[in-house]
Coordinates of C-alpha atoms in Angstrom, one line a residue:
Chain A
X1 CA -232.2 39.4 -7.6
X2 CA -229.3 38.2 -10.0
X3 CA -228.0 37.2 -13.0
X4 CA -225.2 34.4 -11.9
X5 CA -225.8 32.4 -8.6
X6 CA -223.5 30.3 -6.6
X7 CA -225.0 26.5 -7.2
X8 CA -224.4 23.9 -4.7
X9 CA -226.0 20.7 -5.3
X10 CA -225.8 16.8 -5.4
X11 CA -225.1 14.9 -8.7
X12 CA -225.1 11.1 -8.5
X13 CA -224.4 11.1 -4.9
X14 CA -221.1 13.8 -5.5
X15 CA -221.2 17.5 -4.7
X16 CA -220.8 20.1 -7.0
X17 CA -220.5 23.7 -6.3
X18 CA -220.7 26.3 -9.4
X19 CA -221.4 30.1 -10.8
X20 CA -224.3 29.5 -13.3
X21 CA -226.1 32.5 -14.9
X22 CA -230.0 32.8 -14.2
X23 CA -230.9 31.3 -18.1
X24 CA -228.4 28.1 -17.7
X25 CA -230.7 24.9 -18.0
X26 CA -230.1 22.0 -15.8
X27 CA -229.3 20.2 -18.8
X28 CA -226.5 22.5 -20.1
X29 CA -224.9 22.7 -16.7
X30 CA -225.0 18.5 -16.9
X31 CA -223.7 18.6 -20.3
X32 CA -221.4 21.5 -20.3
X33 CA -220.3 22.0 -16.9
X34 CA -220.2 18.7 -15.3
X35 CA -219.7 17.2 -18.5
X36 CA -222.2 14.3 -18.0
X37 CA -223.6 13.8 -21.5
X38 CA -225.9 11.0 -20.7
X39 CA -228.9 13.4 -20.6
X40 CA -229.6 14.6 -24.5
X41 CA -231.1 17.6 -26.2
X42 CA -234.3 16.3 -27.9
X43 CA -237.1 18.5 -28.8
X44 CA -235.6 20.9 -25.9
X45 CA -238.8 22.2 -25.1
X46 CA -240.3 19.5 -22.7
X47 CA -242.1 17.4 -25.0
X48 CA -240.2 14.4 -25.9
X49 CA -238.5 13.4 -22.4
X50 CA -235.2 12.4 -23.9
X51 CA -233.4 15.3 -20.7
X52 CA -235.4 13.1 -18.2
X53 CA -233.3 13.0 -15.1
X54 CA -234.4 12.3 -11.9
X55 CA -234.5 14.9 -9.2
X56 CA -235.2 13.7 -5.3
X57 CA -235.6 10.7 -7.1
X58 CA -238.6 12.0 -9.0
X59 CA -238.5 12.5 -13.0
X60 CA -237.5 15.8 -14.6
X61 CA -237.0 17.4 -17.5
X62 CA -233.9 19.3 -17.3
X63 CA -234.3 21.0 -20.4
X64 CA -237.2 23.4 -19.3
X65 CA -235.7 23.5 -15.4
X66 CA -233.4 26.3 -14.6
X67 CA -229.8 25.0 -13.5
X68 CA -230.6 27.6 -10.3
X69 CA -233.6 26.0 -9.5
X70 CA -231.7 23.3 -8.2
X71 CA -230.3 24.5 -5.5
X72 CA -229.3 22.0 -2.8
X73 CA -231.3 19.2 -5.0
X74 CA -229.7 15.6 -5.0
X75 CA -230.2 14.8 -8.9
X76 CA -229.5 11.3 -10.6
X77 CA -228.9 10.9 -14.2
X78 CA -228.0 7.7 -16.3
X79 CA -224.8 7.9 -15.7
X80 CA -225.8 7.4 -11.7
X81 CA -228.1 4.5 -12.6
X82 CA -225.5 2.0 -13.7
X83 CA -223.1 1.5 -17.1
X84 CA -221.4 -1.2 -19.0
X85 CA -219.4 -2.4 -15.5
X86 CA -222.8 -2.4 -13.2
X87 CA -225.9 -1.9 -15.2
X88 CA -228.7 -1.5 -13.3
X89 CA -231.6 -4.3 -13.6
X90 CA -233.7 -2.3 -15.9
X91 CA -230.7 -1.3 -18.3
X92 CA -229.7 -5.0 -18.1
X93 CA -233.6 -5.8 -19.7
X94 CA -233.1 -2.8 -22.4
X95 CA -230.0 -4.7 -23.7
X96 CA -231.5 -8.4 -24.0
X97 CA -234.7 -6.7 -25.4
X98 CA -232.7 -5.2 -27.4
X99 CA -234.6 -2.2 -26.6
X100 CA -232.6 0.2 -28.0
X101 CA -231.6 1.3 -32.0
X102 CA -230.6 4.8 -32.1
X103 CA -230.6 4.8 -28.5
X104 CA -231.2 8.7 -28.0
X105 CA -234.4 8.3 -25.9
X106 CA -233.1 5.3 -23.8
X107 CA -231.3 7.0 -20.4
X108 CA -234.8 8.9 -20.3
X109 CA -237.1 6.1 -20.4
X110 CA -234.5 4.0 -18.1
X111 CA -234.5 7.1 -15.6
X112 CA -238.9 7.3 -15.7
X113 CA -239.0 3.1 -15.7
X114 CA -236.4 2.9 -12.6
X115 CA -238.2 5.7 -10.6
X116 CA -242.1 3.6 -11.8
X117 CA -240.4 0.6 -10.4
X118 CA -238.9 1.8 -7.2
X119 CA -242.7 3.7 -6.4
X120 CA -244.7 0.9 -7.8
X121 CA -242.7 -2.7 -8.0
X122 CA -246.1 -4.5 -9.7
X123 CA -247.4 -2.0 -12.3
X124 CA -249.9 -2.8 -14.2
X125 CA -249.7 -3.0 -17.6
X126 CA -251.7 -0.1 -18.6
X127 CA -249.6 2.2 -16.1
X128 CA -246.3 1.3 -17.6
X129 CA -247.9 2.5 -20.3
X130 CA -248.8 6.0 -18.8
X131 CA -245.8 6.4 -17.7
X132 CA -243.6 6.1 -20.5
X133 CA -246.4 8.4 -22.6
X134 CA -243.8 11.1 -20.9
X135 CA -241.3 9.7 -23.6
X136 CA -240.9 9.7 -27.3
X137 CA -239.1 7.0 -29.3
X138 CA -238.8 7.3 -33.2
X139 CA -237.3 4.2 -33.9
X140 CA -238.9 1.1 -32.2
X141 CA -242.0 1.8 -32.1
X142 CA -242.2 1.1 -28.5
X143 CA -242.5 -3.2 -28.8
X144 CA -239.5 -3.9 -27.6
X145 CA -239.2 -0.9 -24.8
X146 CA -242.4 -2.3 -23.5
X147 CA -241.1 -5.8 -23.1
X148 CA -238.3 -4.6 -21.6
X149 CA -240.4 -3.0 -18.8
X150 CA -242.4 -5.9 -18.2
X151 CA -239.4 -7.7 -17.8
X152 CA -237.7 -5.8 -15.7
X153 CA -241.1 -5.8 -13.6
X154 CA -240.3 -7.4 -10.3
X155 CA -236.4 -7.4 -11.4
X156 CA -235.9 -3.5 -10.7
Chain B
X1 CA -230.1 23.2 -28.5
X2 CA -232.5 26.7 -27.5
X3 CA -231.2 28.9 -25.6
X4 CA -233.0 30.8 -22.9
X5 CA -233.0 34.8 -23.4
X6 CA -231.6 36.6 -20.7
X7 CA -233.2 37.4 -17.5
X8 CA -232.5 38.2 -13.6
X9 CA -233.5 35.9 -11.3
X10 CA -234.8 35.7 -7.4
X11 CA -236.2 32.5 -4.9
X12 CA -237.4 35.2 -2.3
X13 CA -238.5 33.5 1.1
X14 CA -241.6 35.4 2.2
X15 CA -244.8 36.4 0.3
X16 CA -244.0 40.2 0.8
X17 CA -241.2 40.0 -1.0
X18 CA -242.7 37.8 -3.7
X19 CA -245.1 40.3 -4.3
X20 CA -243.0 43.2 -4.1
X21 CA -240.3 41.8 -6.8
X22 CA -243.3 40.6 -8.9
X23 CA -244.4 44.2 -9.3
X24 CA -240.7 45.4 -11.0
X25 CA -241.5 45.7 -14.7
X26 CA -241.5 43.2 -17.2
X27 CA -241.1 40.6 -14.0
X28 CA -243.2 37.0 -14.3
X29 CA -243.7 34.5 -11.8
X30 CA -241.8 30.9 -12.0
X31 CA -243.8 28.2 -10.6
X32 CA -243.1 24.4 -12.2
X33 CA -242.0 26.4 -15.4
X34 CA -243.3 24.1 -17.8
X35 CA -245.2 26.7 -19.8
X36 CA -243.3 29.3 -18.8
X37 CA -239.7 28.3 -19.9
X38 CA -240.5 26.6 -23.3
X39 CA -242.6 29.6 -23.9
X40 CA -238.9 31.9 -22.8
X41 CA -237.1 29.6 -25.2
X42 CA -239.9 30.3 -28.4
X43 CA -239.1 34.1 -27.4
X44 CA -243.2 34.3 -26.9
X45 CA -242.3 36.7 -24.2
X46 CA -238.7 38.1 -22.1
X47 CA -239.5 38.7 -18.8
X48 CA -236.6 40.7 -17.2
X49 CA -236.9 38.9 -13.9
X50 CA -238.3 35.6 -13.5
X51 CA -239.7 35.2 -9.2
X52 CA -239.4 31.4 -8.1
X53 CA -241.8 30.3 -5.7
X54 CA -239.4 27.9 -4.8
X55 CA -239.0 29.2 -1.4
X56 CA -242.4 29.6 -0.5
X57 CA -243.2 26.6 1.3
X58 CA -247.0 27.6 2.3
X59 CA -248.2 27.7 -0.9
X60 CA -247.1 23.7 -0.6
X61 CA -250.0 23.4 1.9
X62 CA -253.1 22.4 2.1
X63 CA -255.8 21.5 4.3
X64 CA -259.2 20.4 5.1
X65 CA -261.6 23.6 5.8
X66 CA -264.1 23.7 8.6
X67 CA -266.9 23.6 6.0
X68 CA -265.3 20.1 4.8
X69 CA -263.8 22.0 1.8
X70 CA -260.3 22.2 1.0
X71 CA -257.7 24.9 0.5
X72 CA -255.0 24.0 -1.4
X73 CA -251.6 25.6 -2.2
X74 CA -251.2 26.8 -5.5
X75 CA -247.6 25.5 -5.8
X76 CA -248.6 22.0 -5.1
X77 CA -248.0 19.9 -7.9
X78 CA -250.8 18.0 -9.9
X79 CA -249.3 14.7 -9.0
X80 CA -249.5 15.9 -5.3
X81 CA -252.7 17.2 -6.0
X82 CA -254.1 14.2 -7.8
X83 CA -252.4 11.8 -4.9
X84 CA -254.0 13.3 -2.0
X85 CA -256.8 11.0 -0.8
X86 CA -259.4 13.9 -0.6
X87 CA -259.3 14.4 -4.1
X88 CA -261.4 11.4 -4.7
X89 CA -264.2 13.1 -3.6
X90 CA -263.7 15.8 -6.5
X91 CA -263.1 12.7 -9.3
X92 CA -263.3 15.4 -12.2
X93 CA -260.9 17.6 -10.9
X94 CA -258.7 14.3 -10.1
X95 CA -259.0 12.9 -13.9
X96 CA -258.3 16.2 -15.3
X97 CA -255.0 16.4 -13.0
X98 CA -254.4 12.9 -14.7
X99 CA -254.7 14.1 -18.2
X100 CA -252.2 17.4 -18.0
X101 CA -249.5 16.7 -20.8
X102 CA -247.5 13.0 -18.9
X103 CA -246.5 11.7 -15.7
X104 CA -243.8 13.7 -15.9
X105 CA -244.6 16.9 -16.1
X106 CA -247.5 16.1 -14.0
X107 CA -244.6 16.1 -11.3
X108 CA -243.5 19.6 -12.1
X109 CA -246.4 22.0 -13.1
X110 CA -248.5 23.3 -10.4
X111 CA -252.1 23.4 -10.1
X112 CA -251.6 27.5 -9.9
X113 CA -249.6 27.2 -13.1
X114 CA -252.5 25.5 -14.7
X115 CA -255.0 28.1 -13.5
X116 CA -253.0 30.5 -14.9
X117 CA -252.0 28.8 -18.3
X118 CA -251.2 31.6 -20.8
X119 CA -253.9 30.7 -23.9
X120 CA -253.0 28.8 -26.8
X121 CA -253.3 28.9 -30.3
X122 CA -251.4 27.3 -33.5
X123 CA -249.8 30.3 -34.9
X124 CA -248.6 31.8 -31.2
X125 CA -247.1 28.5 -30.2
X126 CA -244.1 28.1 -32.6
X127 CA -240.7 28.6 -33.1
X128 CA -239.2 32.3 -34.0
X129 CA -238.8 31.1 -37.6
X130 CA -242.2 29.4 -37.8
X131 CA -243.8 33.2 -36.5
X132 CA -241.3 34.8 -38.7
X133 CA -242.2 33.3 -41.8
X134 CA -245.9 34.4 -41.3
X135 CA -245.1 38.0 -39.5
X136 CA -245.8 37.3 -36.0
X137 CA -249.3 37.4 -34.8
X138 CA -251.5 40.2 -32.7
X139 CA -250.6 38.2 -29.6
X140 CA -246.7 38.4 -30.5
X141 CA -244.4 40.5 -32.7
X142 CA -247.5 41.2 -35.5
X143 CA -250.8 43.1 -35.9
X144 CA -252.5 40.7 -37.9
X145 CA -255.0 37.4 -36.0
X146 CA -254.9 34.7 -38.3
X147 CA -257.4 32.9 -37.1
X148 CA -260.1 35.5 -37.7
X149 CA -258.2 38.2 -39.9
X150 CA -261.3 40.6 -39.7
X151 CA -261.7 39.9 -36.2
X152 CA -261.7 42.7 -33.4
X153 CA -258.8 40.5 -31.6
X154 CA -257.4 37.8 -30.3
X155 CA -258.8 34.8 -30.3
X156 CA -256.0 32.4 -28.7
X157 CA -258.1 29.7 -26.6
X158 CA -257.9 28.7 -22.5
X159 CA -256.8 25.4 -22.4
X160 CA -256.4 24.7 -18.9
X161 CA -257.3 21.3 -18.3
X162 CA -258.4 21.8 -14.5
X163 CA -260.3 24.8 -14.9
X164 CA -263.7 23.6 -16.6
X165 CA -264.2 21.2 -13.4
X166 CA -263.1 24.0 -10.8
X167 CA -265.4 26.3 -12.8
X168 CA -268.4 23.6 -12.3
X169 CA -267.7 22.9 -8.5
X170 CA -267.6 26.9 -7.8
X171 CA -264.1 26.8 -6.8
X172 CA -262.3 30.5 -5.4
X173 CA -258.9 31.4 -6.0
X174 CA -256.8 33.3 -3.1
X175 CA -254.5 36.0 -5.0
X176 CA -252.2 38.2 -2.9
X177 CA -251.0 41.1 -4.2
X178 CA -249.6 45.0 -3.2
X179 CA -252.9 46.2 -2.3
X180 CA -254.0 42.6 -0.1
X181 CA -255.6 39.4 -0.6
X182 CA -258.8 39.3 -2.2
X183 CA -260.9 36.0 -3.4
X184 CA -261.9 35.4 -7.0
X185 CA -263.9 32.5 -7.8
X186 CA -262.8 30.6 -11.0
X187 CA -265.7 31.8 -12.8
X188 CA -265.1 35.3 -12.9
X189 CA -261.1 35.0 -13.3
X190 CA -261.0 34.8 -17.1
X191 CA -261.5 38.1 -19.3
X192 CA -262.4 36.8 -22.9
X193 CA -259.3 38.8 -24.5
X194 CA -256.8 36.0 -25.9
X195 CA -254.1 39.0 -25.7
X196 CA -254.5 38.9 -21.4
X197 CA -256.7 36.3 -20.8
X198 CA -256.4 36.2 -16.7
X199 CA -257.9 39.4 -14.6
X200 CA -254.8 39.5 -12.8
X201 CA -253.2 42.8 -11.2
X202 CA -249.5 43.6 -11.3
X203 CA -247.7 42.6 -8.5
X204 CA -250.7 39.0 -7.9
X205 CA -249.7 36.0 -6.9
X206 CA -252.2 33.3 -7.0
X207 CA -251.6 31.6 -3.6
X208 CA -254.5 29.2 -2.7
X209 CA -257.2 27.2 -4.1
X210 CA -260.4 26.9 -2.4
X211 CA -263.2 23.8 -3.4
X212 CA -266.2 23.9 -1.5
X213 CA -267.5 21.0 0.1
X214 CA -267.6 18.2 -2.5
X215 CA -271.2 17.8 -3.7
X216 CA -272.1 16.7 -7.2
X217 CA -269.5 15.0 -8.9
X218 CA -268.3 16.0 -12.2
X219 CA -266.9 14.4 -15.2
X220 CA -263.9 15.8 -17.4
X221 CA -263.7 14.6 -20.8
X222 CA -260.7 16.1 -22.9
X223 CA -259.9 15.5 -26.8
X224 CA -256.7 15.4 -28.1
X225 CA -254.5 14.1 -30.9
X226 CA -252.2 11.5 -28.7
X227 CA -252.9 10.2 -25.6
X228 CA -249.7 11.9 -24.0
X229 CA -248.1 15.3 -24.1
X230 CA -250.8 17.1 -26.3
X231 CA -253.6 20.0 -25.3
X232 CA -256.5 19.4 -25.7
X233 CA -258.6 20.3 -28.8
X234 CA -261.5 20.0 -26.3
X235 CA -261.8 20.2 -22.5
X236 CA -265.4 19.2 -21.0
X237 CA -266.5 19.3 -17.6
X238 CA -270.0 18.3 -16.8
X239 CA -272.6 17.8 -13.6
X240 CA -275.9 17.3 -12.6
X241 CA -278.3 18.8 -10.0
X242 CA -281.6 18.5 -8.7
X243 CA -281.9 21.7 -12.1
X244 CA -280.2 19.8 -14.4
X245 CA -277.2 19.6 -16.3
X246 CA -274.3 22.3 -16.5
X247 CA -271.3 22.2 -19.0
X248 CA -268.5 23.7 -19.0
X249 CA -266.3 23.7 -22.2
X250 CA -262.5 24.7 -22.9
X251 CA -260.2 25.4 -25.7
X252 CA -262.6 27.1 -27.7
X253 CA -262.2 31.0 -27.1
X254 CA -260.3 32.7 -24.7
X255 CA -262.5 31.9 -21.7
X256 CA -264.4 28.9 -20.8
X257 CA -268.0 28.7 -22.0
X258 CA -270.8 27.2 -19.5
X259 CA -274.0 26.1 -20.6
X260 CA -277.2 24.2 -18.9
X261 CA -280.0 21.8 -20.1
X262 CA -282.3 19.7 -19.0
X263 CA -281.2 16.5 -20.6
X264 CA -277.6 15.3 -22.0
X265 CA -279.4 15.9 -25.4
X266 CA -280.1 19.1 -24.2
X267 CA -277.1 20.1 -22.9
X268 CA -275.1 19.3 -26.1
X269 CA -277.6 21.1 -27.8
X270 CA -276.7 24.0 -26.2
X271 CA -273.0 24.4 -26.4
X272 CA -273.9 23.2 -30.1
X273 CA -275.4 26.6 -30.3
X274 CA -273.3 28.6 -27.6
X275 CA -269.7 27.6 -28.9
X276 CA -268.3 28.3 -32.1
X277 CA -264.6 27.0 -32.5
X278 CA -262.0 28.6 -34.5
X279 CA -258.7 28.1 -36.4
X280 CA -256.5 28.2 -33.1
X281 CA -256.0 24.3 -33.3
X282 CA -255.4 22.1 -36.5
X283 CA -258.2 20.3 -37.0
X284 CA -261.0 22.0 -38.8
X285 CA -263.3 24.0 -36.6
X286 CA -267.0 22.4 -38.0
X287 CA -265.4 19.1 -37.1
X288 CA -264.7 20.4 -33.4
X289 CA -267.7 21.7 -33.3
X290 CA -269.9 18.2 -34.3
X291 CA -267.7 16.5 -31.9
X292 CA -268.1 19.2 -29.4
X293 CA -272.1 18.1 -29.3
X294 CA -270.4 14.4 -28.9
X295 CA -268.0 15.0 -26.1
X296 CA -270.7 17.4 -24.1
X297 CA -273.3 14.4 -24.7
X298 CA -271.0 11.9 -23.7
X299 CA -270.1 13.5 -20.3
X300 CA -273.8 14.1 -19.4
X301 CA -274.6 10.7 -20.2
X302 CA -271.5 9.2 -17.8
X303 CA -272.9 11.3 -15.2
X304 CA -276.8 9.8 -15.7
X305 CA -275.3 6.5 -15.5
X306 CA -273.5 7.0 -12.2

């Protein structure tokens, strides 16, 4: 029983080794203490999905998981997933979708639509659909997001 | 951003010492924490020590019982649970898996979680400043229900989505606890007071979940606002036997309500009469209530056609 553990885990394939407090979340110790800002603070509460990150390659929300939780985890956040050098297949669909505005929710949907494809490389149209239900958007009212998917459907 | 509150925390390795940490005051499980820790960040509760089950691998388990039923670990998730193959023979128990907030979270929560899902209601779930601005509530930081003002208590409704079905198919749960292990079936684990709506003991840790043999099938129909993310303003199970119908109906009280008829008219009929919804949820409680007789009719009828 403590207050501070010693973390040792796996981000984007690199180790990390820290002294977190009990009430860290895993997105403040990506944001603040590894200083990977890809993941935002949405609704913070585990509605909207915009913390997704992926953890043994399964989504996450790292707003309502406990950075101590994550002991020995491999995690993968956007930043893991490709950038403007390398994008990764479905990032390169977001951009000629133009699936983006604001962009807040993007590395979370990206992150839930990567880990859909790598399960399930034909998904139907109706579980693309359930799947990114686990995301909010409150700009593009989801058109373009969608045809990014279905692009990106046997691309991924 | 909200911040957590602070608390201790332990990921201990063996039951024992699960149980033992669990019984230090003001100390509360941690499962797939997605109840718990938006709940920590809303200040609904602060536990001084949150208990991972992390470590406990066997409540991951699960396997087939001699009698053909199943025993399943309480920490499996519900996308585990909702993936294993035998679940198809328990399809309302699988759809209602299905239908917990998204995919997501799905992946986190645990189907002991959701047996245990603290009760719900619109003035208890909000911010600090949201309670603040009405003085707290008699399930947190007030004296006052506001849902039923001249009530006796609270009123704050079960909402967990997998519990109507596992009510219907006479599921058991497997708690372990200082004194031993002891078997509850589903039915009998609610107590009807919103303020501590599970018949838990300190120190209990819900450890398995035990479905008889699949027989009957049952339906699950749940109403919400969205498709995604939202609880459900109604949760319905239903089945039929060689007696007749049974219902069982959610988010309406503090426990789960069953009721039995002879026909799906019937059956509506009588949660009609049985249930009487309150102000825990937004919409207005006569509509719940007419679509209540809807939903209830509706999931007798899917079960008639199959």
């Amino acid at each position: 029983m403590s207050s501070e553990s010693i973390l040792s885990l796996r981000v984007n394939g690199q180790p990390f080794r820290r002294l977190v407090p009990a009430e860290r979340s895993l997105l403040d110790f990506l944001r603040e203490d590894l200083g990977l800002t890809g993941s935002k603070h949405g609704c913070d509460v585990g509605d909207c999905g915009a913390c997704t990150v992926l953890v043994e390659g399964q989504p996450r929300l790292a707003c309502i998981t406990l950075a101590v939780e994550m002991e020995g985890a491999s995690i993968t956040t956007i930043e893991g997933i490709g950038g403007p050098e390398g994008p990764h297949p479905v990032q390169k669909h977001f951009d000629q979708q133009v699936a983006s505005q604001c962009g807040y929710c993007t590395p979370g949907i990206v992150l839930v639509l990567v880990a859909l494809l790598r399960d399930d490389p034909q998904p139907s149209e109706s579980r693309i659909r359930e799947v990114l239900g686990s995301n909010i958007c409150r700009c593009t009212g989801y058109t373009k997001i969608l045809a990014a998917a279905r692009a990106a459907v046997g691309a991924a | 951003m909200l911040p957590f509150p602070k608390f201790d925390y332990a990921a201990p390795t063996t039951l024992r010492e699960a149980v033992s940490l669990l019984c230090t005051p003001g100390a509360r499980i941690l499962a797939g924490g997605t109840d718990l820790l938006p709940s920590l960040k809303h200040r609904l509760f602060e536990p001084s020590l949150l208990v991972s089950i992390r470590r406990l691998t066997e409540l991951r388990e699960w396997e087939m019982l001699p009698d053909g039923g199943l025993a399943l670990g309480a920490g499996l998730t519900l996308q585990q649970l909702s993936g294993l193959p035998a679940l198809a023979l328990y399809p309302g128990l699988q759809e209602a898996c299905r239908t917990v907030a998204t995919p997501t979270l799905q992946g986190t929560a645990t189907i002991g979680g959701n047996i245990l899902l603290e009760s719900r209601c619109l003035y208890y779930n909000q911010p600090v400043g949201w309670r603040d601005a009405i003085g707290g509530c008699l399930k947190c930081d007030g004296s006052v229900c506001h849902v039923a003002p001249k009530g006796k208590g609270c009123y704050a409704a079960h909402s967990a989505d997998t519990v109507p079905t596992l009510w219907l198919l006479g599921a058991q749960v497997e708690l372990v606890g200082p004194l031993g292990v002891r078997l509850v079936p589903i039915s009998a684990l609610y107590s009807g007071d919103g303020l501590r709506p599970m018949l838990l003991q300190p120190g209990e840790i819900l450890t398995r979940l035990l479905l008889p043999p699949p027989g009957p099938p049952t339906v699950h129909r749940k109403l919400r606002t969205r498709a995604a993310i939202d609880y459900g303003l109604l949760l319905v199970a239903a089945s039929r036997s060689q007696s007749g119908y049974r219902a069982v109906v959610s988010a309406v009280g503090p426990a789960p309500i069953e009721v039995r008829g002879e026909s799906p008219e019937d059956l509506a009929e009588a949660a009609f009469r049985a249930v009487q919804p309150l102000g825990t949820h937004a919409p207005a409680p006569t509509w719940r209530k007419k679509v209540l007789r809807v939903e209830v009719r509706r999931a007798a009828e899917s079960l008639k056609e199959g």
